[in-house]
Coordinates of C-alpha atoms and ligand atoms in Angstrom, one line a residue:
M1 CA -21.0 98.6 -14.7
M2 CA -19.3 98.2 -18.0
N3 CA -17.0 100.8 -19.1
Q4 CA -18.5 102.5 -22.2
K5 CA -15.3 103.5 -23.8
F6 CA -13.8 100.1 -23.3
T7 CA -16.7 98.4 -25.0
Q8 CA -16.5 100.7 -27.9
R9 CA -12.8 100.0 -28.3
D10 CA -13.5 96.3 -28.0
F11 CA -16.0 96.5 -30.8
T12 CA -13.5 98.3 -33.0
L13 CA -10.9 95.7 -32.2
M14 CA -13.3 92.9 -33.0
D15 CA -14.2 94.5 -36.3
H16 CA -10.6 94.9 -37.1
L17 CA -9.8 91.2 -36.3
H18 CA -12.7 90.0 -38.4
S19 CA -11.5 92.0 -41.3
V20 CA -8.0 90.5 -41.1
L21 CA -9.5 87.1 -40.7
K22 CA -11.6 87.6 -43.9
R23 CA -9.0 89.5 -46.0
V24 CA -6.0 87.4 -45.2
F25 CA -7.4 84.0 -44.5
G26 CA -10.7 84.1 -46.2
Y27 CA -12.7 82.9 -43.2
D28 CA -16.0 84.4 -42.0
S29 CA -15.9 83.8 -38.3
F30 CA -13.6 82.8 -35.4
R31 CA -13.6 79.4 -34.0
P32 CA -14.1 79.0 -30.2
H33 CA -11.5 80.9 -28.1
Q34 CA -9.6 82.3 -31.1
A35 CA -10.8 85.8 -30.8
E36 CA -10.3 86.0 -27.0
I37 CA -6.8 84.5 -27.3
I38 CA -5.9 87.0 -30.1
S39 CA -7.2 89.9 -28.1
A40 CA -5.3 88.8 -25.0
V41 CA -2.0 88.4 -26.9
L42 CA -2.5 91.8 -28.6
G43 CA -3.1 93.3 -25.1
K44 CA 0.3 91.7 -24.1
K45 CA -1.2 89.3 -21.7
D46 CA 0.5 85.9 -21.5
V47 CA -1.7 83.0 -22.6
L48 CA -1.8 79.2 -22.1
A49 CA -4.1 77.6 -24.6
I50 CA -5.0 74.0 -24.7
M51 CA -6.9 73.3 -27.9
P52 CA -7.4 70.1 -29.8
T53 CA -5.8 69.4 -33.1
G54 CA -7.5 71.1 -36.0
S55 CA -9.1 73.7 -33.8
G56 CA -7.0 76.5 -35.4
K57 CA -4.2 77.1 -32.9
S58 CA -1.8 78.7 -35.4
L59 CA -4.2 81.5 -36.2
C60 CA -4.0 82.5 -32.5
Y61 CA -0.5 83.7 -32.9
Q62 CA -0.5 84.4 -36.7
I63 CA -3.1 87.2 -36.5
P64 CA -1.3 89.0 -33.7
A65 CA 2.0 88.5 -35.6
I66 CA 0.4 90.2 -38.7
L67 CA -0.8 93.1 -36.5
F68 CA 2.3 93.6 -34.4
N69 CA 5.0 96.0 -35.7
G70 CA 7.8 93.8 -34.4
L71 CA 8.7 90.2 -34.9
T72 CA 6.9 87.1 -33.6
V73 CA 9.1 84.1 -32.8
V74 CA 7.4 80.7 -33.0
V75 CA 9.2 77.9 -31.2
S76 CA 8.3 74.5 -32.7
P77 CA 10.1 71.2 -32.3
L78 CA 9.0 70.0 -35.7
L79 CA 11.0 70.8 -38.8
S80 CA 8.4 69.7 -41.3
L81 CA 5.7 71.8 -39.6
M82 CA 7.8 74.9 -39.9
K83 CA 8.3 74.5 -43.6
D84 CA 4.7 73.8 -44.1
Q85 CA 3.5 76.8 -42.1
V86 CA 6.0 79.1 -43.8
E87 CA 4.7 77.9 -47.2
Q88 CA 1.1 78.4 -46.2
L89 CA 1.8 81.9 -44.9
A90 CA 3.7 82.7 -48.1
S91 CA 0.7 81.7 -50.1
L92 CA -1.4 84.1 -48.0
G93 CA 1.1 86.9 -48.6
V94 CA 2.4 86.9 -45.1
P95 CA 6.2 87.2 -44.9
A96 CA 7.6 84.3 -42.7
Q97 CA 10.8 82.3 -42.5
Y98 CA 12.2 79.5 -40.4
L99 CA 15.6 78.7 -38.9
N100 CA 16.6 75.2 -38.1
S101 CA 19.3 72.6 -38.8
S102 CA 17.8 71.7 -42.2
L103 CA 18.9 75.0 -43.8
S104 CA 22.1 75.4 -45.7
C105 CA 24.6 77.9 -44.4
R106 CA 23.7 80.4 -47.1
E107 CA 20.0 80.1 -46.5
Y108 CA 20.6 80.5 -42.8
L109 CA 22.5 83.7 -43.3
S110 CA 20.0 85.0 -45.7
V111 CA 17.2 84.5 -43.1
M112 CA 19.4 86.2 -40.5
D113 CA 19.7 89.2 -42.8
Q114 CA 16.0 89.4 -43.4
I115 CA 15.5 89.5 -39.7
R116 CA 18.0 92.3 -39.4
R117 CA 16.2 94.3 -42.0
N118 CA 12.8 93.7 -40.3
E119 CA 11.4 92.1 -43.4
I120 CA 9.6 89.2 -41.8
K121 CA 6.6 89.0 -39.5
L122 CA 7.0 85.5 -38.2
L123 CA 10.1 83.5 -37.5
Y124 CA 9.8 79.8 -36.8
V125 CA 12.7 78.3 -34.9
A126 CA 13.6 75.0 -33.3
P127 CA 14.2 75.3 -29.6
E128 CA 17.9 74.4 -29.9
T129 CA 18.3 76.9 -32.6
L130 CA 16.7 79.7 -30.5
L131 CA 19.1 78.9 -27.7
K132 CA 22.2 79.4 -29.8
P133 CA 24.0 82.5 -28.6
S134 CA 24.3 84.0 -32.1
V135 CA 20.5 83.6 -32.7
M136 CA 19.7 84.9 -29.2
E137 CA 22.0 87.8 -29.7
L138 CA 20.4 88.8 -33.0
L139 CA 16.8 88.3 -31.8
S140 CA 17.2 90.2 -28.6
G141 CA 18.1 93.2 -30.6
S142 CA 15.3 92.7 -33.1
G143 CA 12.2 93.9 -31.2
V144 CA 10.5 90.6 -30.6
E145 CA 6.9 91.3 -29.6
C146 CA 5.6 87.8 -29.2
L147 CA 7.1 84.5 -28.3
A148 CA 4.8 81.6 -29.3
I149 CA 5.6 78.2 -27.9
D150 CA 4.0 75.5 -30.0
E151 CA 3.7 71.9 -28.7
A152 CA 4.2 73.4 -25.2
H153 CA 3.6 70.0 -23.5
C154 CA 7.2 69.1 -24.5
I155 CA 8.2 71.3 -21.5
S156 CA 6.8 68.8 -19.1
H157 CA 8.3 65.6 -17.7
W158 CA 4.8 64.4 -17.2
G159 CA 3.9 64.6 -20.8
H160 CA 4.5 61.8 -23.3
D161 CA 6.9 63.8 -25.3
F162 CA 9.3 65.6 -23.0
R163 CA 12.2 67.5 -24.6
P164 CA 15.0 68.8 -22.5
E165 CA 15.7 71.8 -24.8
Y166 CA 12.1 73.0 -24.1
R167 CA 12.8 73.2 -20.4
K168 CA 15.4 75.9 -21.2
L169 CA 12.8 78.2 -22.9
A170 CA 12.0 79.9 -19.7
S171 CA 15.5 81.4 -19.6
A172 CA 15.1 82.4 -23.3
R173 CA 12.0 84.2 -22.4
S174 CA 13.8 86.6 -20.1
R175 CA 15.9 87.8 -23.0
F176 CA 12.8 89.3 -24.6
P177 CA 11.3 91.4 -21.9
E178 CA 8.9 93.2 -24.2
A179 CA 7.5 90.1 -25.7
V180 CA 4.2 88.5 -24.7
C181 CA 4.3 84.8 -24.5
I182 CA 1.7 82.3 -25.8
A183 CA 2.1 78.6 -25.0
I184 CA -0.1 76.3 -27.0
T185 CA -0.6 72.5 -27.1
A186 CA -3.2 70.0 -28.1
T187 CA -2.4 67.4 -25.4
A188 CA -2.0 68.3 -21.8
T189 CA -3.4 66.5 -18.8
P190 CA -4.1 68.8 -15.9
R191 CA -0.7 67.9 -14.4
V192 CA 1.1 68.9 -17.6
Q193 CA -0.8 72.2 -17.8
A194 CA 0.4 73.1 -14.3
D195 CA 3.9 72.2 -15.2
I196 CA 3.9 74.4 -18.3
R197 CA 2.6 77.4 -16.3
E198 CA 5.2 76.9 -13.6
S199 CA 8.2 76.5 -15.9
L200 CA 7.3 79.5 -18.0
K201 CA 6.6 81.5 -14.8
F202 CA 3.1 82.3 -15.9
T203 CA 1.8 83.9 -12.8
S204 CA -1.1 85.9 -14.2
A205 CA -1.4 84.2 -17.6
R206 CA -4.8 83.7 -19.1
M207 CA -5.8 80.1 -19.6
F208 CA -8.0 78.8 -22.4
I209 CA -9.0 75.2 -22.5
S210 CA -11.1 74.1 -25.4
S211 CA -13.1 71.0 -25.3
F212 CA -11.0 68.1 -26.4
D213 CA -13.9 66.6 -28.2
R214 CA -13.4 66.4 -31.9
H215 CA -17.0 66.1 -33.1
N216 CA -16.2 65.1 -36.6
L217 CA -14.2 62.0 -35.7
F218 CA -16.2 58.8 -35.8
I219 CA -14.5 56.5 -33.2
N220 CA -14.7 52.8 -33.7
V221 CA -13.0 49.9 -31.9
I222 CA -13.5 46.3 -33.3
P223 CA -12.0 43.0 -32.2
K224 CA -8.9 42.2 -34.2
R225 CA -9.5 38.9 -35.9
D226 CA -7.8 38.8 -39.3
P227 CA -6.2 42.3 -39.4
V228 CA -5.0 42.1 -43.0
T229 CA -8.4 41.2 -44.3
Q230 CA -10.0 43.7 -42.0
T231 CA -7.7 46.4 -43.2
I232 CA -8.3 45.6 -46.9
E233 CA -12.0 45.6 -46.4
F234 CA -11.8 48.9 -44.7
L235 CA -9.7 50.5 -47.5
K236 CA -11.9 49.1 -50.2
D237 CA -14.7 51.3 -49.1
R238 CA -12.4 54.3 -49.2
R239 CA -10.8 54.2 -52.6
D240 CA -10.2 57.9 -53.0
Q241 CA -9.4 58.8 -49.5
S242 CA -6.2 59.7 -47.7
G243 CA -5.4 58.0 -44.4
I244 CA -2.8 56.8 -41.9
I245 CA -2.4 53.2 -40.8
Y246 CA -0.4 52.9 -37.5
C247 CA 1.5 49.7 -36.6
F248 CA 3.4 48.8 -33.5
S249 CA 6.7 47.8 -35.1
R250 CA 8.9 48.6 -38.1
R251 CA 8.7 45.1 -39.3
Q252 CA 4.9 45.2 -39.2
V253 CA 5.0 48.4 -41.2
D254 CA 7.2 46.7 -43.9
T255 CA 5.0 43.6 -44.1
L256 CA 1.7 45.4 -44.3
Y257 CA 3.1 47.9 -46.8
Q258 CA 4.2 45.0 -49.1
I259 CA 0.7 43.4 -48.8
L260 CA -1.2 46.6 -49.5
S261 CA 0.9 47.8 -52.4
S262 CA 0.7 44.3 -54.0
R263 CA -3.1 44.7 -53.8
G264 CA -2.9 47.9 -55.7
F265 CA -3.3 50.5 -53.0
A266 CA -1.3 53.7 -53.4
V267 CA 0.6 53.4 -50.2
K268 CA 4.0 54.2 -48.7
P269 CA 5.8 53.0 -45.6
Y270 CA 7.3 55.3 -42.9
H271 CA 9.4 54.4 -39.9
A272 CA 12.7 55.5 -38.3
G273 CA 14.5 52.5 -39.8
L274 CA 14.2 53.7 -43.4
P275 CA 17.0 55.8 -45.0
D276 CA 16.4 59.5 -44.5
G277 CA 15.9 60.2 -48.1
E278 CA 13.3 57.6 -48.6
R279 CA 11.5 58.4 -45.4
I280 CA 11.2 62.1 -46.3
R281 CA 10.2 61.3 -49.8
N282 CA 7.4 59.0 -48.6
Q283 CA 6.1 61.6 -46.3
E284 CA 6.1 64.2 -49.0
M285 CA 4.2 61.9 -51.3
F286 CA 1.6 61.4 -48.7
I287 CA 1.3 65.1 -48.0
R288 CA 0.9 65.7 -51.7
D289 CA -1.8 63.0 -52.1
E290 CA 0.4 61.1 -54.6
A291 CA 0.5 58.2 -52.1
P292 CA -2.7 59.0 -50.2
I293 CA -2.2 56.1 -47.7
I294 CA 0.8 55.8 -45.3
V295 CA 1.6 52.8 -43.2
A296 CA 3.7 54.0 -40.3
T297 CA 5.0 53.6 -36.8
I298 CA 4.3 56.3 -34.2
A299 CA 7.4 58.0 -35.6
F300 CA 5.1 59.4 -38.2
G301 CA 2.8 62.3 -37.8
L302 CA 4.3 65.0 -35.5
G303 CA 4.1 68.2 -37.5
I304 CA 2.0 66.7 -40.3
N305 CA -0.5 69.3 -41.0
K306 CA -2.4 67.5 -43.8
P307 CA -6.0 68.6 -43.4
N308 CA -7.8 66.0 -45.5
V309 CA -6.8 62.8 -43.7
R310 CA -10.1 60.9 -43.8
F311 CA -9.1 58.0 -41.7
V312 CA -6.7 56.7 -39.1
L313 CA -6.5 53.0 -38.7
H314 CA -4.8 51.5 -35.7
Y315 CA -3.6 48.1 -36.7
D316 CA -2.2 47.6 -33.3
L317 CA -3.1 48.9 -29.8
P318 CA -1.5 52.2 -28.9
Q319 CA 0.5 52.4 -25.7
S320 CA -1.5 55.1 -24.1
I321 CA -4.6 57.3 -24.5
E322 CA -2.3 60.3 -25.1
H323 CA -0.7 58.5 -28.1
Y324 CA -4.1 57.3 -29.3
Y325 CA -5.7 60.7 -29.0
Q326 CA -2.8 62.5 -30.8
E327 CA -2.8 59.9 -33.6
I328 CA -6.5 59.9 -34.3
G329 CA -6.3 63.7 -34.0
R330 CA -4.4 63.8 -37.3
A331 CA -7.7 62.8 -39.0
G332 CA -10.3 65.4 -40.1
R333 CA -8.3 68.6 -39.4
D334 CA -10.4 70.2 -42.1
G335 CA -13.5 69.7 -39.9
L336 CA -15.1 67.2 -42.3
P337 CA -16.0 63.8 -41.0
A338 CA -13.3 61.2 -40.6
H339 CA -13.2 57.7 -39.4
C340 CA -10.9 56.3 -36.6
L341 CA -10.7 52.6 -36.4
L342 CA -8.9 50.6 -33.8
L343 CA -8.3 46.9 -34.2
Y344 CA -8.2 45.6 -30.7
G345 CA -6.5 42.3 -30.1
Y346 CA -5.6 40.9 -26.7
G347 CA -2.2 39.8 -27.9
D348 CA -1.2 43.4 -28.4
I349 CA -1.3 44.1 -24.7
Q350 CA 1.3 41.4 -24.2
K351 CA 3.5 42.9 -26.9
I352 CA 3.4 46.3 -25.2
R353 CA 4.0 44.8 -21.8
F354 CA 7.1 43.1 -23.2
F355 CA 8.2 46.5 -24.4
I356 CA 7.5 48.2 -21.1
D357 CA 9.3 45.5 -19.1
K358 CA 12.5 46.6 -20.8
K359 CA 12.1 50.2 -19.5
E360 CA 13.7 51.6 -16.3
E361 CA 11.9 50.8 -13.1
E362 CA 10.5 54.4 -12.5
E363 CA 9.1 54.6 -16.0
R364 CA 7.6 51.2 -15.9
Q365 CA 5.0 51.9 -13.4
S366 CA 3.6 55.0 -15.2
S367 CA 3.7 53.1 -18.5
Y368 CA 1.6 50.3 -17.0
T369 CA -0.9 52.8 -15.7
R370 CA -1.2 54.4 -19.1
L371 CA -1.6 51.0 -20.8
K372 CA -4.3 50.0 -18.4
A373 CA -6.2 53.2 -19.2
M374 CA -5.9 52.4 -22.9
V375 CA -7.1 48.8 -22.4
N376 CA -10.0 50.1 -20.3
Y377 CA -10.8 52.5 -23.1
A378 CA -10.7 49.8 -25.8
E379 CA -13.1 47.7 -23.8
Y380 CA -15.3 50.5 -22.7
P381 CA -18.9 49.6 -23.2
D382 CA -20.5 53.1 -23.3
C383 CA -19.8 56.3 -25.2
R384 CA -16.1 56.3 -26.0
R385 CA -15.9 60.0 -25.6
G386 CA -16.4 59.5 -21.9
P387 CA -13.0 57.9 -21.0
L388 CA -11.2 59.7 -23.8
L389 CA -12.1 63.2 -22.6
S390 CA -12.0 62.4 -18.9
Y391 CA -8.4 61.4 -19.4
F392 CA -7.7 65.0 -20.2
G393 CA -9.6 66.2 -17.2
E394 CA -12.7 67.1 -19.1
K395 CA -16.1 66.3 -17.6
R396 CA -18.9 65.3 -19.9
D397 CA -22.6 64.8 -19.4
K398 CA -23.5 61.3 -19.8
Q399 CA -25.0 61.4 -23.2
A400 CA -24.7 59.5 -26.5
C401 CA -22.4 61.3 -28.9
G402 CA -23.8 59.5 -31.9
M403 CA -20.3 59.4 -33.4
C404 CA -18.8 56.4 -31.8
D405 CA -19.5 52.7 -32.2
N406 CA -21.1 52.3 -28.8
C407 CA -23.4 55.2 -29.3
S408 CA -24.5 54.6 -32.8
G409 CA -25.3 51.0 -31.9
Q410 CA -27.8 52.3 -29.5
D411 CA -30.3 53.0 -32.2
A412 CA -30.7 49.2 -32.7
E413 CA -33.8 47.7 -31.3
R414 CA -33.4 46.3 -27.8
T415 CA -34.7 42.8 -27.4
D416 CA -34.7 40.1 -24.7
I417 CA -31.3 38.4 -24.9
T418 CA -31.7 36.4 -21.7
S419 CA -31.4 33.0 -23.5
A420 CA -28.1 34.1 -25.2
A421 CA -26.9 35.4 -21.8
Q422 CA -27.7 32.1 -20.1
K423 CA -25.8 30.1 -22.8
F424 CA -22.8 32.4 -22.6
L425 CA -22.6 32.6 -18.9
S426 CA -23.0 28.9 -18.3
C427 CA -20.3 28.3 -20.8
V428 CA -18.0 30.6 -18.8
K429 CA -19.0 28.7 -15.7
R430 CA -18.4 25.2 -17.1
T431 CA -15.0 26.1 -18.5
G432 CA -13.9 27.1 -15.0
E433 CA -13.9 30.9 -15.5
M434 CA -10.4 30.7 -16.9
Y435 CA -10.9 31.7 -20.6
G436 CA -11.4 34.8 -22.6
A437 CA -14.3 35.6 -24.9
T438 CA -12.7 34.1 -28.1
H439 CA -12.5 30.6 -26.6
I440 CA -16.0 30.8 -25.0
I441 CA -17.4 31.7 -28.4
D442 CA -15.5 28.9 -30.1
V443 CA -17.1 26.4 -27.7
L444 CA -20.5 27.9 -28.1
R445 CA -20.2 27.8 -31.9
G446 CA -19.0 24.2 -31.9
S447 CA -15.5 24.9 -33.2
Q448 CA -13.2 22.0 -33.7
S449 CA -10.1 24.0 -32.9
R450 CA -7.1 22.3 -31.4
K451 CA -7.5 24.2 -28.1
V452 CA -11.2 23.1 -27.8
M453 CA -10.3 19.5 -28.5
Q454 CA -7.3 19.4 -26.2
L455 CA -9.2 20.8 -23.4
N456 CA -12.1 18.4 -24.0
H457 CA -14.5 21.2 -24.2
H458 CA -16.3 19.5 -27.1
H459 CA -17.8 17.3 -24.4
L460 CA -19.4 20.1 -22.5
S461 CA -23.2 20.4 -22.6
T462 CA -22.9 24.0 -23.9
Y463 CA -20.7 22.9 -26.8
G464 CA -22.3 24.0 -30.1
T465 CA -25.4 25.5 -28.5
G466 CA -24.7 29.0 -29.9
R467 CA -24.4 28.5 -33.6
E468 CA -27.3 30.9 -34.3
H469 CA -25.0 33.9 -33.7
T470 CA -21.9 34.9 -35.6
K471 CA -18.6 35.4 -33.8
E472 CA -19.1 39.2 -34.1
Q473 CA -22.5 39.0 -32.7
W474 CA -21.3 37.0 -29.7
Q475 CA -18.5 39.5 -29.2
G476 CA -21.0 42.3 -29.2
L477 CA -23.2 40.3 -26.8
C478 CA -20.3 39.6 -24.5
R479 CA -19.5 43.3 -24.3
Q480 CA -23.1 44.0 -23.2
F481 CA -22.8 41.3 -20.6
I482 CA -19.7 43.0 -19.2
R483 CA -21.4 46.4 -19.4
Q484 CA -24.4 45.0 -17.5
K485 CA -22.2 43.7 -14.8
L486 CA -22.9 40.0 -15.4
L487 CA -19.2 39.3 -16.1
R488 CA -15.9 40.9 -15.5
K489 CA -12.8 40.6 -17.5
D490 CA -9.4 40.0 -15.8
F491 CA -6.9 42.6 -16.8
D492 CA -3.9 40.4 -16.6
Y493 CA -5.2 37.3 -18.4
G494 CA -8.3 38.4 -20.3
S495 CA -10.3 35.6 -18.7
L496 CA -14.0 36.1 -18.0
Q497 CA -15.5 35.6 -14.5
L498 CA -19.1 35.6 -13.4
L499 CA -20.4 38.4 -11.2
P500 CA -23.2 37.8 -8.6
R501 CA -25.8 39.1 -11.0
A502 CA -25.1 36.2 -13.4
Y503 CA -26.7 33.8 -10.9
D504 CA -29.9 35.8 -11.0
V505 CA -29.9 35.3 -14.8
F506 CA -29.5 31.5 -14.4
S507 CA -32.4 31.5 -12.0
E508 CA -34.4 33.8 -14.3
K509 CA -34.8 36.3 -11.5
V510 CA -33.7 39.0 -13.9
R511 CA -34.1 39.1 -17.6
V512 CA -31.4 40.6 -19.8
W513 CA -32.2 43.2 -22.5
G514 CA -29.8 44.4 -25.2
T515 CA -29.2 44.5 -28.9
K516 CA -28.2 41.7 -31.3
E517 CA -26.4 43.9 -33.8
P518 CA -23.9 42.4 -36.1
A519 CA -20.3 43.7 -35.8
V520 CA -20.2 47.5 -36.3
K521 CA -20.3 48.6 -39.8
T522 CA -17.5 50.8 -41.0
E523 CA -19.0 52.6 -43.9
P524 CA -17.4 55.9 -44.9
H525 CA -18.8 59.0 -43.4
E526 CA -17.5 61.5 -45.9
E527 CA -20.0 61.0 -48.7
K528 CA -22.9 62.0 -46.5
E529 CA -21.4 65.4 -45.8
H530 CA -21.1 66.8 -49.3
R531 CA -23.7 64.9 -51.2
S532 CA -25.3 68.2 -51.8
C533 CA -22.3 69.5 -53.8
N534 CA -21.5 68.6 -57.3
L535 CA -19.1 65.6 -57.1
A536 CA -18.2 65.7 -60.8
L537 CA -17.1 69.3 -60.5
L538 CA -15.4 68.7 -57.2
K539 CA -13.3 66.1 -59.0
L540 CA -12.3 68.6 -61.7
L541 CA -11.4 71.2 -59.1
K542 CA -9.3 68.7 -57.3
E543 CA -7.5 67.9 -60.5
A544 CA -6.9 71.5 -61.3
R545 CA -5.5 72.0 -57.8
L546 CA -3.2 68.9 -58.1
Q547 CA -1.8 70.2 -61.4
L548 CA -1.1 73.6 -60.0
A549 CA 0.4 72.0 -56.8
R550 CA 2.8 70.0 -59.0
K551 CA 3.8 73.1 -60.9
M552 CA 4.4 75.0 -57.7
N553 CA 6.1 72.0 -56.1
A554 CA 3.9 72.4 -53.0
P555 CA 1.2 70.3 -51.3
A556 CA -2.3 70.7 -52.7
Y557 CA -3.8 72.1 -49.5
V558 CA -1.4 75.0 -49.5
I559 CA -3.4 76.2 -52.5
F560 CA -6.9 75.5 -51.0
P561 CA -8.2 73.0 -48.5
D562 CA -10.8 70.5 -49.7
K563 CA -13.5 72.4 -47.8
T564 CA -12.9 75.4 -50.1
L565 CA -13.3 73.2 -53.2
I566 CA -16.5 71.7 -51.8
D567 CA -17.8 75.2 -51.1
M568 CA -17.0 76.2 -54.7
A569 CA -18.7 73.2 -56.1
E570 CA -21.8 74.0 -54.0
R571 CA -22.0 77.7 -54.7
L572 CA -20.7 77.8 -58.3
P573 CA -19.2 81.3 -58.1
R574 CA -19.2 83.2 -61.4
T575 CA -17.1 86.2 -60.6
K576 CA -14.2 87.1 -58.4
A577 CA -16.5 88.9 -56.0
D578 CA -18.6 85.6 -55.7
L579 CA -15.4 83.7 -55.2
A580 CA -14.2 86.0 -52.4
N581 CA -17.2 84.7 -50.3
V582 CA -16.1 81.1 -50.6
Y583 CA -14.6 79.5 -47.5
G584 CA -10.9 80.0 -47.2
V585 CA -10.5 82.4 -50.1
G586 CA -8.5 85.5 -48.9
A587 CA -7.3 88.4 -51.0
V588 CA -4.0 87.0 -52.0
K589 CA -5.3 83.6 -53.0
L590 CA -8.2 85.2 -54.9
D591 CA -5.7 87.1 -56.9
K592 CA -3.3 84.2 -57.5
Y593 CA -5.7 81.4 -58.2
G594 CA -9.1 82.9 -58.7
D595 CA -9.1 83.0 -62.5
L596 CA -8.0 79.4 -62.8
F597 CA -10.7 78.0 -60.6
L598 CA -13.4 80.3 -62.0
L599 CA -12.4 79.0 -65.5
V600 CA -12.9 75.3 -64.3
I601 CA -16.3 76.2 -62.9
R602 CA -17.4 78.1 -65.9
E603 CA -16.3 75.3 -68.3
Y604 CA -18.1 72.8 -66.2
V605 CA -21.4 74.8 -66.0
K606 CA -21.2 75.4 -69.8
N607 CA -20.9 71.7 -70.6
A608 CA -23.5 70.8 -68.1
V609 CA -26.4 72.7 -69.7
Ligands
ADP1 P1 -4.2 73.1 -35.2 O1 -2.8 73.8 -35.2 O2 -5.0 73.6 -34.0 O3 -4.2 71.7 -35.4 P2 -4.5 74.6 -37.5 O4 -4.1 75.9 -37.0 O5 -3.6 73.9 -38.4 O6 -5.0 73.7 -36.4 O7 -5.9 74.9 -38.2 C1 -6.6 73.8 -38.8 C2 -7.3 74.3 -40.1 O8 -8.4 75.2 -39.7 C3 -6.4 75.1 -40.9 O9 -6.7 74.8 -42.3 C4 -6.8 76.6 -40.6 O10 -6.5 77.4 -41.7 C5 -8.3 76.4 -40.4 N1 -8.9 77.5 -39.6 C6 -8.3 78.0 -38.5 N2 -9.1 79.0 -38.0 C7 -10.2 79.0 -38.8 C8 -11.5 79.8 -38.7 N3 -11.7 80.7 -37.8 N4 -12.4 79.5 -39.7 C9 -12.1 78.6 -40.6 N5 -11.0 77.8 -40.7 C10 -10.1 78.0 -39.8
ZN2 ZN1 -20.4 58.0 -28.2

């Protein structure tokens, strides 16, 4: 039976947590697991939380930090993230600071003083800073109540981002016996999860694993044909949006950056080869929406907390699903729809293999395994959320998500595609089952390419018999043939080979059904979402926010996220009391920015009538 008193206390605690959520952050309800995690931490129970990007991990230690009397130490490997979070907390009226190598000596000492005087609630530190004897000394005498370890996957060798300093955190922990520990990460395979628990000596810790599914991300993989044109076409549809374009190499970043900026896109490059000053400036411009598009290597993104990233375009194939998941995870943190496009070209696999071959023997094997999983994902014929989520140990019912290319194509009408299948399969057969889809399609469409001519494939009976379909349509058909087990694709060479069922198609024993969709459309998803709100007003609100941000020398989202402005443009609040009901408007922000935004709305309404 449930303990009456306990339930009562629970209710009171919940009420209390909700009021903090509303008063400080301006949010109405907790997201999945947040309330449970916060209660566990407040009850001094250790927690391991695995939650996807954008699910609100920071709140899980920020609310306890606000409520604890003592200090909460947040370990994070990412300098830019610390600064960002401290700025955001300051804008909410929560005293926080950070300690890392980017501070000047004076700033450093001033933060140390504030800790001594118990003036701050949250202290963000880099792991190597925390491990410094002077810092450890100071903190162990400062009543640390909570130790939050962000990006906890860095503890594990099995993760894709192992950091040796992180391994030493277990010893740091023993210096704060009173402190509860919460370890959080967005990417952890089951093996990494076990490793984190073990190294932090979490014997009785509570585990929270949220679904890795990011419902608001539309996931799309298309064959890479002419990537520059494909990229420009994609960007043209997204003139006012912010996004990240990931390339494999620094040189590729530089080249694409040149092309895009000469075409008039507000874009900046980012990679480890740029001088520090320039790199940091470019990142800052991206965060502040002054250059809403960034072309980058994978060096970019850790610790970037920009909520309104509306697309992530992979110009090249990522090395692993973990990389891919983390990179697309930077889109749509604000919960609004975002588009993730991967240009998948077979040549990229060879590039990555070349790169892997240079690695040490022991690393090579696991890198190959990861690459194989990535390739399998890119070629996957059914709902993409299947292989993506199962990679992280999450089981999923076999159902269409409606937010990936393979699922949304399923709405298309199914027709008899037997004759197309016969043409395609016999072309595979006649060319000796040695070529990939691109060459087969060239032969079918009667291409006069050098390869076709040299191989004498223009003399084949199937040459030119498939002109009725575009290249994209044939690519789509080919994927369906693979899915329906008529063909298999060789991992090493990309060549297509017939499976036994193909012979039943030749003999017309079985008919083939499928769709003849053109290549997947890539229309923006954002518009749909807030068509109901007033776009002209939204634009004015965004302008007001940008001006204010410039004045404050801070990113726009530190003032309000897009979602708040959209909510304002929908509800048209007149008074401060109305405004307090808007998403993301807490007491301090209401006080600081309320009048300004109310004025914009009032002016707009007045002119509109
Ligand atoms: P993560 O660290 O998991 O990637 P964040 O902690 O940065 O995510 O949260 C993502 C966004 O969601 C932030 O803008 C945050 O303020 C917002 N958020 C967090 N919790 C809630 C909530 N309960 N209701 C509404 N918004 C929330
Ligand atoms: Zn799907």
